[in-house]
Coordinates of C-alpha atoms and ligand atoms in Angstrom, one line a residue:
M9 CA -95.6 -1.8 10.3
K10 CA -95.5 -0.8 6.7
R11 CA -95.6 -3.7 4.4
K12 CA -95.1 -3.6 0.8
Q13 CA -97.0 -6.0 -1.2
T14 CA -95.2 -7.0 -4.4
R15 CA -96.8 -9.5 -6.7
G16 CA -93.6 -10.8 -8.4
N17 CA -92.2 -7.7 -9.9
A18 CA -95.2 -7.0 -12.0
G19 CA -96.2 -3.3 -11.9
S20 CA -92.8 -2.2 -10.6
A21 CA -91.5 -0.8 -13.8
K22 CA -93.7 2.7 -13.2
G23 CA -93.1 5.6 -15.2
K24 CA -90.3 5.3 -18.0
A25 CA -90.3 2.0 -19.8
T26 CA -87.6 -0.2 -18.8
K27 CA -85.4 -2.3 -21.4
R28 CA -86.7 -5.7 -21.9
E29 CA -83.5 -7.3 -20.5
Q30 CA -83.3 -5.0 -17.6
Q31 CA -86.9 -6.0 -16.6
A32 CA -86.1 -9.6 -17.3
A33 CA -83.2 -9.4 -14.8
L34 CA -85.7 -8.1 -12.2
E35 CA -88.0 -10.5 -12.9
P36 CA -88.0 -13.4 -10.2
N37 CA -88.3 -17.0 -11.4
A38 CA -89.5 -17.7 -7.8
P39 CA -92.6 -20.1 -7.6
F40 CA -93.8 -17.9 -4.6
Q41 CA -94.1 -14.3 -3.8
K42 CA -92.6 -12.0 -1.2
N43 CA -94.0 -12.2 2.3
E44 CA -95.4 -16.0 1.5
E45 CA -94.7 -18.5 4.1
V46 CA -93.2 -21.6 2.5
T47 CA -91.3 -24.7 3.8
V48 CA -87.9 -25.3 2.6
D49 CA -85.2 -28.2 2.8
L50 CA -81.8 -26.6 4.4
I51 CA -79.1 -28.2 2.1
G52 CA -76.1 -26.3 3.0
L53 CA -74.5 -23.1 4.5
T54 CA -73.1 -20.2 2.7
H55 CA -69.6 -18.6 3.5
D56 CA -71.4 -16.2 5.5
G57 CA -73.1 -18.9 7.6
E58 CA -76.6 -18.5 6.3
G59 CA -78.6 -21.7 5.6
V60 CA -79.1 -22.6 1.7
G61 CA -82.5 -23.5 1.5
R62 CA -84.4 -25.1 -1.6
A63 CA -88.0 -24.9 -2.2
G64 CA -89.8 -25.6 -5.7
G65 CA -86.5 -25.6 -7.4
F66 CA -85.8 -22.2 -6.1
T67 CA -82.8 -21.0 -3.7
L68 CA -83.8 -19.1 -0.3
F69 CA -81.1 -17.8 2.0
V70 CA -82.3 -18.3 5.5
Q71 CA -80.2 -17.0 8.3
G72 CA -80.2 -19.1 11.4
G73 CA -80.9 -22.5 9.4
L74 CA -78.7 -25.5 9.2
P75 CA -77.9 -28.3 6.6
G76 CA -80.4 -31.2 7.1
E77 CA -83.2 -29.1 8.5
T78 CA -86.7 -28.5 7.3
A79 CA -88.0 -25.1 8.0
R80 CA -91.1 -22.9 7.6
V81 CA -89.8 -19.5 6.5
R82 CA -91.0 -16.2 5.4
V83 CA -90.2 -14.6 2.0
M84 CA -88.4 -11.4 2.7
K85 CA -86.7 -10.6 -0.4
L86 CA -86.6 -11.7 -4.1
K87 CA -84.0 -11.8 -6.9
K88 CA -84.1 -13.5 -10.1
Q89 CA -82.4 -16.6 -9.1
Y90 CA -82.6 -16.6 -5.3
G91 CA -84.0 -14.9 -2.3
Y92 CA -84.0 -14.1 1.3
A93 CA -86.3 -15.7 3.8
R94 CA -86.9 -15.4 7.5
L95 CA -86.7 -18.6 9.8
E96 CA -90.3 -18.8 11.3
E97 CA -90.2 -22.2 12.8
L98 CA -88.1 -25.6 12.4
V99 CA -90.1 -28.5 11.2
Q100 CA -87.1 -31.0 11.6
S101 CA -84.3 -29.8 13.4
S102 CA -80.4 -31.1 12.8
P103 CA -79.1 -33.3 15.4
D104 CA -76.0 -30.6 15.2
R105 CA -78.2 -27.7 16.4
L106 CA -77.2 -26.3 19.7
Q107 CA -78.7 -23.6 22.0
P108 CA -76.1 -20.9 21.3
P109 CA -74.4 -20.3 24.7
C110 CA -74.2 -16.5 24.1
D111 CA -77.4 -14.4 24.8
I112 CA -76.7 -11.7 22.0
F113 CA -75.8 -14.3 19.3
K114 CA -78.8 -13.4 17.1
E115 CA -78.2 -9.6 17.4
C116 CA -74.5 -9.5 17.1
G117 CA -72.5 -10.0 13.9
G118 CA -69.3 -11.2 15.6
C119 CA -69.9 -15.1 15.6
Q120 CA -72.0 -16.7 13.1
L121 CA -72.2 -20.5 14.0
Q122 CA -72.6 -20.6 17.7
H123 CA -75.8 -22.7 16.9
L124 CA -74.0 -25.5 15.4
D125 CA -72.1 -28.3 17.4
Y126 CA -68.2 -27.5 17.5
A127 CA -67.2 -30.8 15.6
A128 CA -69.9 -29.9 12.9
Q129 CA -68.2 -26.5 12.6
L130 CA -64.8 -28.1 12.0
A131 CA -66.4 -30.4 9.6
W132 CA -68.0 -27.6 7.6
K133 CA -64.7 -25.6 7.6
R134 CA -62.8 -28.5 6.2
Q135 CA -65.5 -29.3 3.5
S136 CA -65.5 -25.4 2.7
V137 CA -61.6 -25.5 1.9
V138 CA -62.3 -28.7 -0.2
D139 CA -65.2 -27.2 -2.3
N140 CA -63.1 -24.0 -3.0
L141 CA -59.9 -26.1 -4.1
K142 CA -62.2 -28.0 -6.4
R143 CA -64.6 -25.3 -7.7
I144 CA -62.1 -22.3 -7.8
G145 CA -58.8 -24.2 -8.2
K146 CA -60.0 -27.1 -10.4
L147 CA -57.9 -29.1 -8.1
Q148 CA -58.3 -32.8 -7.3
V149 CA -58.8 -33.7 -3.6
A150 CA -58.1 -37.3 -2.4
G151 CA -61.2 -38.9 -1.3
E152 CA -63.5 -36.8 -3.6
D153 CA -65.2 -37.6 -6.8
G154 CA -64.2 -41.3 -6.7
H155 CA -60.2 -40.4 -6.3
A156 CA -59.7 -42.6 -3.2
D157 CA -55.8 -41.8 -3.1
A158 CA -54.8 -39.5 -6.0
G159 CA -55.0 -35.9 -5.2
I160 CA -54.4 -33.2 -2.5
V161 CA -54.9 -34.4 1.3
V162 CA -56.9 -32.4 3.0
H163 CA -56.7 -32.9 6.8
D164 CA -59.3 -32.7 9.4
T165 CA -59.7 -29.1 10.8
V166 CA -57.4 -28.8 13.8
G167 CA -59.7 -27.4 16.6
M168 CA -59.4 -26.3 19.9
E169 CA -60.1 -28.2 23.0
E170 CA -62.0 -25.5 24.6
P171 CA -63.1 -23.1 22.0
W172 CA -64.0 -20.1 24.1
R173 CA -62.4 -16.9 25.3
Y174 CA -59.6 -17.4 22.8
R175 CA -59.3 -13.8 21.7
N176 CA -56.3 -11.8 22.7
K177 CA -57.6 -8.5 21.0
A178 CA -61.0 -6.6 21.2
A179 CA -62.1 -3.3 19.2
V180 CA -65.3 -2.1 20.2
P181 CA -67.2 1.1 18.9
V182 CA -68.2 3.6 21.6
G183 CA -71.6 5.4 21.1
A184 CA -74.5 6.8 22.9
G185 CA -77.3 4.8 24.0
D186 CA -80.6 5.9 25.8
E187 CA -80.6 9.5 27.1
G188 CA -77.0 9.9 25.7
K189 CA -75.5 7.5 27.9
L190 CA -72.0 6.3 26.8
I191 CA -72.1 2.7 25.7
A192 CA -69.5 0.4 24.0
G193 CA -70.1 -3.0 22.5
F194 CA -70.8 -4.3 18.8
Y195 CA -72.7 -3.3 15.8
A196 CA -75.8 -5.1 15.3
R197 CA -75.8 -7.6 12.6
G198 CA -75.4 -5.8 9.2
S199 CA -75.8 -2.4 10.6
H200 CA -74.1 0.4 12.6
R201 CA -76.2 0.5 15.5
I202 CA -74.2 0.1 18.7
I203 CA -75.5 -2.5 21.4
D204 CA -73.8 -2.3 24.7
M205 CA -71.9 -5.4 25.7
N206 CA -70.1 -6.5 28.8
D207 CA -69.4 -9.9 28.0
C208 CA -68.0 -11.7 24.9
L209 CA -67.6 -15.5 25.1
I210 CA -64.9 -15.6 22.6
Q211 CA -62.9 -12.9 24.2
H212 CA -60.3 -13.3 26.9
E213 CA -61.7 -12.3 30.3
R214 CA -59.2 -9.6 30.6
N215 CA -60.4 -7.8 27.4
D216 CA -64.0 -7.7 28.5
E217 CA -62.7 -6.3 32.1
V218 CA -60.8 -3.6 30.3
V219 CA -63.7 -2.5 28.1
R220 CA -66.1 -2.4 31.1
V221 CA -63.3 -0.2 33.1
V222 CA -63.1 2.2 30.2
K223 CA -66.6 2.6 29.9
R224 CA -66.9 3.1 33.7
I225 CA -64.0 5.7 33.5
A226 CA -65.5 7.5 30.5
R227 CA -68.9 7.8 32.2
E228 CA -67.4 9.3 35.2
L229 CA -65.3 11.8 33.5
R230 CA -68.2 12.8 31.5
I231 CA -66.6 12.0 28.1
Q232 CA -68.6 12.6 24.9
P233 CA -69.2 9.5 22.9
Y234 CA -68.5 9.9 19.1
N235 CA -71.7 10.1 17.3
E236 CA -71.2 8.6 13.5
E237 CA -73.8 10.8 12.1
T238 CA -72.7 14.3 13.4
G239 CA -69.1 13.8 13.5
Q240 CA -69.4 15.3 17.1
G241 CA -68.1 13.7 20.3
V242 CA -64.7 12.3 21.5
L243 CA -64.3 8.7 22.1
R244 CA -64.7 6.4 19.1
H245 CA -63.4 3.1 19.8
V246 CA -61.6 1.1 22.6
M247 CA -59.0 -1.3 21.6
T248 CA -57.3 -3.8 24.1
R249 CA -54.8 -6.4 23.5
T250 CA -53.5 -8.9 26.1
G251 CA -50.6 -11.0 26.1
V252 CA -52.3 -14.2 27.0
E253 CA -48.8 -15.9 28.0
S254 CA -47.4 -12.6 29.5
G255 CA -50.3 -11.1 31.3
E256 CA -49.3 -7.6 29.7
V257 CA -52.1 -5.4 28.8
M258 CA -52.2 -2.4 26.3
V259 CA -55.2 -0.1 26.0
V260 CA -55.9 2.1 23.0
L261 CA -58.3 5.2 23.1
V262 CA -59.3 6.1 19.6
T263 CA -60.4 9.8 19.6
N264 CA -62.0 12.1 17.3
G265 CA -59.6 15.1 17.2
G266 CA -56.2 15.1 19.3
R267 CA -57.6 16.2 22.6
L268 CA -58.4 13.6 25.3
P269 CA -60.2 15.6 27.9
R270 CA -59.0 14.9 31.6
Q271 CA -56.0 13.1 30.2
P272 CA -54.5 12.8 33.8
E273 CA -57.5 11.2 35.4
W274 CA -57.5 8.9 32.7
I275 CA -54.2 7.7 33.4
E276 CA -54.3 7.4 37.0
Q277 CA -57.7 5.5 36.8
L278 CA -56.7 3.1 34.1
R279 CA -53.5 2.2 36.1
A280 CA -55.5 1.9 39.2
Q281 CA -57.8 -0.5 37.8
I282 CA -56.1 -2.7 35.3
P283 CA -53.9 -5.4 36.5
G284 CA -51.0 -6.0 33.9
L285 CA -51.4 -2.7 32.3
K286 CA -48.3 -1.8 30.5
S287 CA -49.1 0.8 27.7
I288 CA -52.0 3.5 27.4
V289 CA -52.0 4.6 23.7
Q290 CA -53.9 7.3 22.0
N291 CA -55.0 7.0 18.3
V292 CA -56.4 9.9 16.6
N293 CA -59.0 9.2 14.1
S294 CA -61.0 12.4 12.9
Q295 CA -62.2 11.2 9.6
A296 CA -65.7 10.2 8.8
T297 CA -64.6 6.7 7.9
N298 CA -65.2 3.0 9.0
A299 CA -61.8 2.6 9.7
I300 CA -60.9 2.0 13.3
F301 CA -57.7 3.9 13.4
G302 CA -56.4 7.2 12.1
D303 CA -52.7 7.9 11.3
E304 CA -51.4 9.6 14.5
T305 CA -50.7 7.4 17.4
R306 CA -49.0 8.4 20.7
V307 CA -48.0 6.8 23.9
L308 CA -49.8 8.4 26.9
W309 CA -48.3 6.2 29.6
G310 CA -46.0 3.1 29.8
S311 CA -44.7 1.4 27.1
E312 CA -45.0 1.7 23.3
V313 CA -45.4 -2.1 23.1
I314 CA -46.6 -5.1 25.0
Y315 CA -44.6 -8.3 25.0
D316 CA -46.2 -11.9 24.5
E317 CA -44.8 -15.2 24.0
L318 CA -45.4 -18.0 21.3
D319 CA -43.8 -21.3 21.6
G320 CA -40.9 -19.6 23.5
I321 CA -40.3 -16.7 21.5
R322 CA -40.8 -13.5 22.6
F323 CA -42.8 -10.8 20.7
A324 CA -43.0 -7.0 21.1
I325 CA -46.5 -5.8 19.7
S326 CA -47.2 -2.2 19.0
A327 CA -50.9 -0.8 18.7
R328 CA -51.0 -0.9 15.0
S329 CA -49.1 -4.2 14.3
F330 CA -50.9 -7.3 13.0
Y331 CA -50.8 -10.1 15.5
Q332 CA -52.9 -13.3 15.3
V333 CA -55.6 -13.0 17.6
N334 CA -55.9 -16.6 18.8
P335 CA -52.5 -17.4 20.3
A336 CA -53.0 -21.1 21.2
Q337 CA -54.1 -21.9 17.6
T338 CA -51.5 -19.8 16.1
V339 CA -48.7 -22.0 17.5
T340 CA -50.5 -25.1 16.0
L341 CA -50.6 -23.0 12.5
Y342 CA -46.9 -21.7 12.7
R343 CA -45.6 -25.2 13.7
K344 CA -47.3 -26.9 10.9
A345 CA -46.0 -24.3 8.5
V346 CA -42.5 -25.0 9.8
E347 CA -43.1 -28.6 9.4
Y348 CA -44.1 -28.0 5.8
A349 CA -40.9 -25.9 5.3
A350 CA -39.0 -29.1 6.0
L351 CA -36.1 -27.2 7.2
T352 CA -32.7 -28.9 7.8
G353 CA -30.5 -25.8 8.7
K354 CA -29.1 -24.8 5.6
E355 CA -32.1 -23.5 3.6
R356 CA -32.7 -19.9 2.6
V357 CA -36.3 -18.9 3.3
I358 CA -38.4 -16.0 2.1
D359 CA -41.3 -15.1 4.5
A360 CA -43.5 -12.8 2.4
Y361 CA -46.2 -10.7 4.1
C362 CA -44.2 -11.3 7.3
G363 CA -46.0 -8.8 9.7
I364 CA -43.9 -8.4 13.1
G365 CA -41.8 -11.5 11.9
T366 CA -43.7 -14.3 13.8
I367 CA -43.5 -16.8 11.3
S368 CA -39.9 -15.7 10.2
L369 CA -38.9 -16.3 13.7
F370 CA -40.4 -19.6 13.8
L371 CA -38.6 -20.7 10.7
A372 CA -35.2 -19.0 11.7
R373 CA -34.6 -21.5 14.5
Q374 CA -34.3 -24.2 11.8
A375 CA -33.2 -22.4 8.7
G376 CA -29.9 -21.1 7.3
H377 CA -31.3 -17.4 6.7
V378 CA -34.8 -16.0 6.6
Y379 CA -35.7 -12.9 4.6
G380 CA -39.0 -11.2 5.7
V381 CA -40.8 -8.6 3.7
E382 CA -43.9 -6.7 4.8
I383 CA -45.8 -3.6 3.7
V384 CA -46.1 -1.7 7.1
P385 CA -43.0 -0.1 8.2
E386 CA -43.7 0.0 11.9
A387 CA -44.4 -4.0 11.8
I388 CA -40.9 -4.3 10.4
A389 CA -39.4 -2.1 13.1
D390 CA -41.1 -4.5 15.4
A391 CA -39.9 -7.8 13.5
R392 CA -36.0 -6.4 13.5
R393 CA -36.6 -5.8 17.3
N394 CA -38.3 -9.2 18.0
A395 CA -35.3 -11.0 16.3
E396 CA -32.7 -9.1 18.3
L397 CA -34.9 -9.7 21.5
N398 CA -34.7 -13.3 21.1
G399 CA -31.0 -13.5 19.9
I400 CA -31.9 -14.5 16.5
A401 CA -29.2 -13.2 14.1
N402 CA -30.3 -15.2 10.9
A403 CA -33.3 -13.3 10.0
T404 CA -33.1 -10.0 8.2
F405 CA -36.4 -7.8 7.1
E406 CA -37.3 -5.2 4.6
A407 CA -40.4 -2.9 4.4
G408 CA -42.3 -2.6 1.2
P409 CA -44.9 -4.5 -1.1
A410 CA -43.9 -8.0 -1.3
E411 CA -44.6 -8.0 -5.1
V412 CA -42.2 -5.3 -5.4
V413 CA -39.3 -6.1 -3.1
M414 CA -39.2 -9.9 -3.8
P415 CA -38.4 -9.1 -7.7
R416 CA -35.6 -6.9 -6.5
W417 CA -34.3 -9.6 -4.2
R418 CA -34.1 -11.8 -7.2
K419 CA -32.2 -9.3 -9.3
E420 CA -29.6 -8.9 -6.2
G421 CA -29.1 -12.6 -6.4
I422 CA -31.0 -13.7 -3.3
E423 CA -32.3 -17.3 -3.9
A424 CA -34.8 -19.1 -1.9
D425 CA -35.2 -22.8 -1.1
V426 CA -38.5 -22.3 0.4
I427 CA -41.0 -19.4 0.2
V428 CA -43.6 -18.9 2.9
V429 CA -46.7 -16.6 2.1
D430 CA -49.2 -15.4 4.4
P431 CA -51.3 -12.7 2.7
P432 CA -54.3 -10.9 3.7
R433 CA -57.8 -12.1 2.6
K434 CA -57.3 -10.7 -0.9
G435 CA -54.6 -13.3 -1.6
C436 CA -51.3 -12.9 -3.3
D437 CA -50.5 -10.1 -6.0
P438 CA -50.2 -11.8 -9.3
A439 CA -46.6 -10.1 -9.6
L440 CA -45.6 -12.0 -6.3
L441 CA -46.8 -15.4 -7.7
D442 CA -44.8 -14.7 -11.0
T443 CA -41.7 -14.1 -8.7
I444 CA -42.4 -17.2 -6.9
L445 CA -42.4 -19.1 -10.2
A446 CA -39.1 -17.2 -11.3
L447 CA -37.3 -17.9 -7.8
R448 CA -38.3 -21.7 -8.1
P449 CA -37.9 -22.7 -4.6
E450 CA -38.3 -26.4 -3.8
R451 CA -41.2 -25.7 -1.6
V452 CA -44.1 -23.2 -1.1
V453 CA -45.8 -22.9 2.0
Y454 CA -49.1 -20.8 1.9
V455 CA -50.9 -19.7 4.9
S456 CA -54.4 -18.4 3.9
C457 CA -57.2 -16.9 5.9
N458 CA -59.6 -17.1 2.8
P459 CA -60.0 -20.6 0.8
S460 CA -61.2 -18.8 -2.3
T461 CA -58.4 -16.8 -2.9
L462 CA -56.1 -19.5 -2.0
A463 CA -57.5 -21.9 -4.5
R464 CA -57.3 -19.1 -7.0
D465 CA -53.5 -18.6 -6.4
L466 CA -52.8 -22.3 -6.0
R467 CA -54.2 -22.8 -9.6
V468 CA -51.6 -20.2 -10.8
L469 CA -48.8 -22.1 -8.8
E470 CA -49.9 -25.6 -10.2
D471 CA -49.9 -24.2 -13.9
G472 CA -46.5 -22.6 -13.1
G473 CA -45.0 -26.1 -12.2
Y474 CA -46.1 -26.7 -8.5
K475 CA -48.0 -29.4 -6.9
T476 CA -50.2 -29.2 -3.9
V477 CA -49.5 -32.0 -1.8
E478 CA -51.3 -31.4 1.7
V479 CA -53.6 -28.8 3.4
T480 CA -54.3 -28.6 7.0
P481 CA -57.0 -26.5 8.1
V482 CA -56.5 -24.7 11.5
D483 CA -59.5 -23.5 13.5
M484 CA -58.2 -19.9 14.4
F485 CA -61.7 -18.3 14.9
P486 CA -64.0 -20.9 16.5
H487 CA -67.9 -20.1 16.3
T488 CA -67.2 -17.7 13.1
V489 CA -67.2 -18.6 9.6
H490 CA -63.5 -17.9 9.1
V491 CA -61.3 -20.6 7.9
E492 CA -57.5 -20.7 8.1
C493 CA -55.3 -23.1 6.3
V494 CA -51.6 -24.1 5.6
V495 CA -50.7 -25.5 2.5
W496 CA -47.7 -27.6 1.4
M497 CA -46.6 -27.3 -2.4
V498 CA -43.5 -28.9 -4.0
S499 CA -41.8 -28.1 -7.3
K500 CA -42.8 -30.7 -10.0
D501 CA -39.0 -30.4 -11.3
Ligands
SAH3 N1 -47.3 -13.6 8.9 C1 -47.9 -12.7 9.8 C2 -48.8 -11.7 8.9 C3 -49.8 -12.0 8.5 S1 -51.3 -10.9 7.9 C4 -48.6 -13.2 11.0 O1 -49.1 -14.4 11.0 O2 -48.4 -12.7 11.9 C5 -50.8 -10.3 6.6 C6 -49.8 -9.2 6.5 O3 -49.5 -8.9 5.1 C7 -50.2 -8.0 7.2 O4 -49.2 -7.7 8.1 C8 -50.1 -6.8 6.2 O5 -49.8 -5.6 6.7 C9 -49.3 -7.3 5.3 N2 -49.4 -6.8 3.7 C10 -50.7 -6.5 3.1 N3 -50.3 -6.4 1.7 C11 -48.9 -6.4 1.6 C12 -48.0 -6.5 0.5 N4 -48.5 -6.0 -0.8 N5 -46.8 -6.8 0.9 C13 -46.4 -7.0 1.7 N6 -47.0 -7.2 3.0 C14 -48.4 -7.0 2.7

């Protein structure tokens, strides 16, 4: 193996003279050199789940390290203020450390926290919400910094009793393994190298079974796996979703180009081998892109949707719709959102970023009227169908960007007593926050999958006259670093 020896960065500025500042920026302040072995104390976890180590006043990120541990590590990469090191040996291990139950935990990028006891995962997720509220939101949290009572109440993270096999959806890349054999599994951590996988401990068993069946059929029918480098081959991804409550299954084959060779055999064999199969869909993605789906979707057999149920409400879900992946915890999350909305039957409620109308319909059962808005037109078609399916007449939906549709509603005289938002990771659009402040609902319920953009947006709403009362983190994604929470805000007026 070739090993590059660097002594600090001295001598790296070969050839053309670099500007002094640039050079200073490259000069690590580390008290050690690349490839050196050092002992570090691990004091935290980054939002990616890497251990944060301190040695000689310098920060080293250590994949696999846990807070409270002392480890011998090898320095792999140095920047000016921090570096990356490889865990060599634990000198002192954490009482919260576990043997990860999954064999491929180290290689796979899917889970990041399997080596951490579940109760400790939940505590870490709560703390990460608290830290974001304080650092980014400049908000006061009860129980922190000597404020015993005053400030936002951040509850304990609501965890799962059985935090395994919870995912209702799998999307696995297909490629060629040794001797061109078709494989499907996961991308090795931080790369696009596909590793074959037959069993994923956070997937519903039905999803694992579907992936195994699809692989078997593809091999038998001699389907060419897609090759990312050359752009050749047919099968790119298998996506499968199962209604955990209903038992219904959808299989989506993502192909490079519109032709799926041996389509009749595919349909016959999938139907014969997958219990509960209701829908076979093909999606065409011919672009050299990291996106899983292309624009063209067609039903090869069966229904365009599968059905599932959450808390007694039925939902039709199509291939491209957003639908929460952990249904058990979704019910907990939505019930908490409804509780924070504090509805009495009269209220007008806006559900922004409503997807297929899931939260909207939970709210509609207790509200006067719910207005849902969502950017994906297909999702809005599903939302309307879902309202009808459940005989819910007091919910109306509109497709479009929330930050455009809501100001228009306001001009049309639509008022809101409560506004619920559930934006993607990047948080709310500033124009949408302005509209909330202009509509001045009594309560705002913010459902967030990203504590840092949440904290940023709460600051804007606080400055605009709202007070954050409570936050409940709900663990939607056990063993991963993802943190979801529901926030209750009230108008200060
Ligand atoms: N509340 C839903 C969906 C939440 S995911 C549920 O729990 O199932 C976030 C949703 O926001 C996605 O459906 C996405 O398509 C939608 N979205 C993204 N940007 C948007 C925008 N600018 N305006 C409206 N919806 C948007």
